[in-house]
Coordinates of C-alpha atoms in Angstrom, one line a residue:
X1 CA 22.3 -12.9 5.1
X2 CA 24.6 -15.6 6.9
X3 CA 22.4 -18.4 5.7
X4 CA 22.2 -17.0 2.1
X5 CA 26.1 -16.5 2.0
X6 CA 26.6 -20.0 3.3
X7 CA 24.3 -21.4 0.7
X8 CA 25.9 -19.6 -2.2
X9 CA 29.2 -20.5 -0.8
X10 CA 28.3 -24.2 -1.0
X11 CA 27.9 -24.0 -4.7
X12 CA 30.9 -25.4 -6.5
X13 CA 33.1 -22.8 -8.0
X14 CA 31.2 -19.8 -6.6
X15 CA 33.1 -16.7 -5.1
X16 CA 30.9 -15.1 -2.4
X17 CA 31.3 -11.9 -0.6
X18 CA 29.1 -11.0 2.4
X19 CA 29.3 -7.2 3.2
X20 CA 28.4 -5.9 6.6
X21 CA 26.8 -2.5 5.7
X22 CA 25.1 -2.0 9.2
X23 CA 28.0 0.0 10.3
X24 CA 26.3 1.3 13.4
X25 CA 25.5 -1.9 15.1
X26 CA 27.8 -4.3 13.2
X27 CA 25.6 -7.3 14.2
X28 CA 27.6 -9.8 12.0
X29 CA 30.5 -9.6 14.5
X30 CA 28.5 -11.6 17.1
X31 CA 28.4 -14.6 14.6
X32 CA 31.9 -14.5 13.1
X33 CA 35.4 -14.9 14.2
X34 CA 36.6 -12.0 16.4
X35 CA 39.9 -11.9 14.5
X36 CA 38.0 -10.1 11.7
X37 CA 38.2 -7.0 13.8
X38 CA 41.8 -6.5 12.9
X39 CA 41.2 -7.2 9.1
X40 CA 40.2 -5.2 6.2
X41 CA 37.1 -2.9 7.1
X42 CA 34.4 -1.7 4.6
X43 CA 34.6 2.0 5.5
X44 CA 38.4 2.0 5.4
X45 CA 38.3 0.5 1.9
X46 CA 35.6 3.1 0.8
X47 CA 37.7 5.9 2.3
X48 CA 41.0 4.7 0.7
X49 CA 42.7 3.8 4.0
X50 CA 42.9 0.0 3.1
X51 CA 43.0 -2.0 -0.1
X52 CA 41.3 -5.2 -1.0
X53 CA 44.0 -6.4 -3.2
X54 CA 45.7 -9.5 -1.4
X55 CA 43.6 -9.1 1.6
X56 CA 42.5 -12.4 3.4
X57 CA 38.7 -12.0 3.7
X58 CA 37.9 -15.7 4.0
X59 CA 35.9 -16.7 7.0
X60 CA 36.7 -20.4 7.4
X61 CA 33.6 -21.4 9.4
X62 CA 31.3 -19.6 7.0
X63 CA 33.2 -20.7 3.9
X64 CA 32.8 -17.3 2.1
X65 CA 34.7 -14.0 2.1
X66 CA 33.5 -11.3 4.5
X67 CA 34.0 -7.5 4.4
X68 CA 33.3 -6.4 7.9
X69 CA 31.7 -3.0 8.7
X70 CA 33.3 -0.4 10.8
X71 CA 32.1 2.5 12.7
X72 CA 33.1 6.2 12.4
X73 CA 32.2 9.7 12.4
X74 CA 30.3 10.0 9.1
X75 CA 26.8 9.7 7.7
X76 CA 26.6 6.3 6.4
X77 CA 23.8 7.0 3.8
X78 CA 26.0 9.7 2.2
X79 CA 29.0 7.4 2.2
X80 CA 27.0 4.7 0.4
X81 CA 25.9 7.3 -2.2
X82 CA 29.4 8.4 -2.8
X83 CA 31.4 7.8 -6.0
X84 CA 33.9 5.7 -4.1
X85 CA 31.3 3.3 -2.8
X86 CA 29.9 3.0 -6.3
X87 CA 33.4 2.3 -7.7
X88 CA 34.0 -0.3 -4.9
X89 CA 30.7 -2.2 -5.8
X90 CA 31.6 -2.0 -9.5
X91 CA 35.0 -3.5 -8.6
X92 CA 33.5 -6.3 -6.4
X93 CA 31.0 -7.3 -9.1
X94 CA 34.0 -8.2 -11.3
X95 CA 35.5 -10.4 -8.5
X96 CA 32.5 -12.2 -7.1
X97 CA 29.6 -14.4 -8.4
X98 CA 27.5 -13.3 -5.4
X99 CA 27.6 -10.2 -3.3
X100 CA 25.4 -10.2 -0.3
X101 CA 25.0 -6.8 1.5
X102 CA 23.6 -7.0 5.1
X103 CA 22.1 -3.7 5.8
X104 CA 20.4 -2.0 8.8
X105 CA 16.7 -2.1 9.2
X106 CA 14.9 -0.1 6.4
X107 CA 12.7 1.8 8.9
X108 CA 15.6 2.8 11.2
X109 CA 17.9 4.7 8.8
X110 CA 18.0 5.5 5.0
X111 CA 20.9 3.2 4.5
X112 CA 18.9 0.2 3.1
X113 CA 17.1 2.3 0.6
X114 CA 20.4 3.8 -0.6
X115 CA 22.0 0.3 -0.7
X116 CA 19.0 -1.1 -2.7
X117 CA 20.3 0.8 -5.8
X118 CA 23.2 -1.5 -6.0
X119 CA 21.3 -4.8 -5.7
X120 CA 20.1 -7.2 -8.3
X121 CA 17.6 -8.6 -5.7
X122 CA 16.6 -7.6 -2.2
X123 CA 15.2 -9.7 0.5
X124 CA 13.1 -8.0 3.2
X125 CA 13.7 -9.8 6.6
X126 CA 10.8 -9.8 9.1
X127 CA 11.3 -10.7 12.7
X128 CA 8.9 -13.2 14.0
X129 CA 6.5 -11.9 16.7
X130 CA 8.3 -8.5 16.8
X131 CA 7.8 -6.7 13.5
X132 CA 4.1 -5.4 13.2
X133 CA 2.1 -5.7 10.0
X134 CA 2.3 -1.8 9.8
X135 CA 6.0 -1.8 9.9
X136 CA 6.2 -4.5 7.3
X137 CA 4.0 -2.4 5.0
X138 CA 5.9 0.7 5.6
X139 CA 9.3 -1.0 5.1
X140 CA 8.1 -2.5 1.8
X141 CA 6.5 0.8 0.8
X142 CA 9.9 2.6 1.4
X143 CA 11.9 0.2 -0.8
X144 CA 9.2 0.6 -3.5
X145 CA 9.2 4.3 -3.3
X146 CA 12.9 4.4 -4.3
X147 CA 12.3 2.2 -7.3
X148 CA 13.8 -1.0 -5.8
X149 CA 10.9 -3.1 -4.3
X150 CA 11.8 -6.2 -2.3
X151 CA 12.0 -9.3 -4.3
X152 CA 11.1 -11.5 -1.4
X153 CA 10.3 -11.6 2.2
X154 CA 11.8 -13.9 4.9
X155 CA 10.4 -14.6 8.4
X156 CA 13.4 -14.6 10.8
X157 CA 13.8 -15.9 14.5
X158 CA 10.9 -18.1 14.3
X159 CA 9.8 -19.5 17.6
X160 CA 9.3 -23.2 16.7
X161 CA 7.3 -24.0 20.0
X162 CA 4.9 -21.1 19.6
X163 CA 4.6 -22.0 15.8
X164 CA 3.1 -25.4 16.9
X165 CA 0.3 -23.5 18.6
X166 CA -0.7 -22.0 15.1
X167 CA -1.0 -25.6 13.9
X168 CA 2.4 -25.5 11.9
X169 CA 4.3 -27.9 14.1
X170 CA 5.8 -31.2 13.2
X171 CA 8.7 -31.3 10.8

């Protein structure tokens, strides 16, 4: 999601928002500026505790705006199915050219399947040498079962040294 956001953000005149919807693990925090912790948080916006109007969401290193996830005592899938979240996505679509939603793994929790209803496209990420073929099939089947099949698959965290053993080395 970071690479995709950076790419779209590099296109002239494009407003891009990266939404961290993996609210349990909040994995984007490891890659982004720690000051974001004190900024506007996704769940606070959905729950009406914070507003987006006038908020500085720009991550200067990434070059796009980021709406960070935040934990809490609630069921994330229910929150993503709520009227408030639907209204937020509708509002964001009017502000941005591209909205990239980084969701938790599709096999772990129902959040990704719920979030897929808001997407124009979905990319299924498969971790190199970690995700089994069975898991890939199950994940793709889960997205298909809710009427939003993956539009593409990306292999992540590729070990380039091991890849050379398969005959795909070089450039």
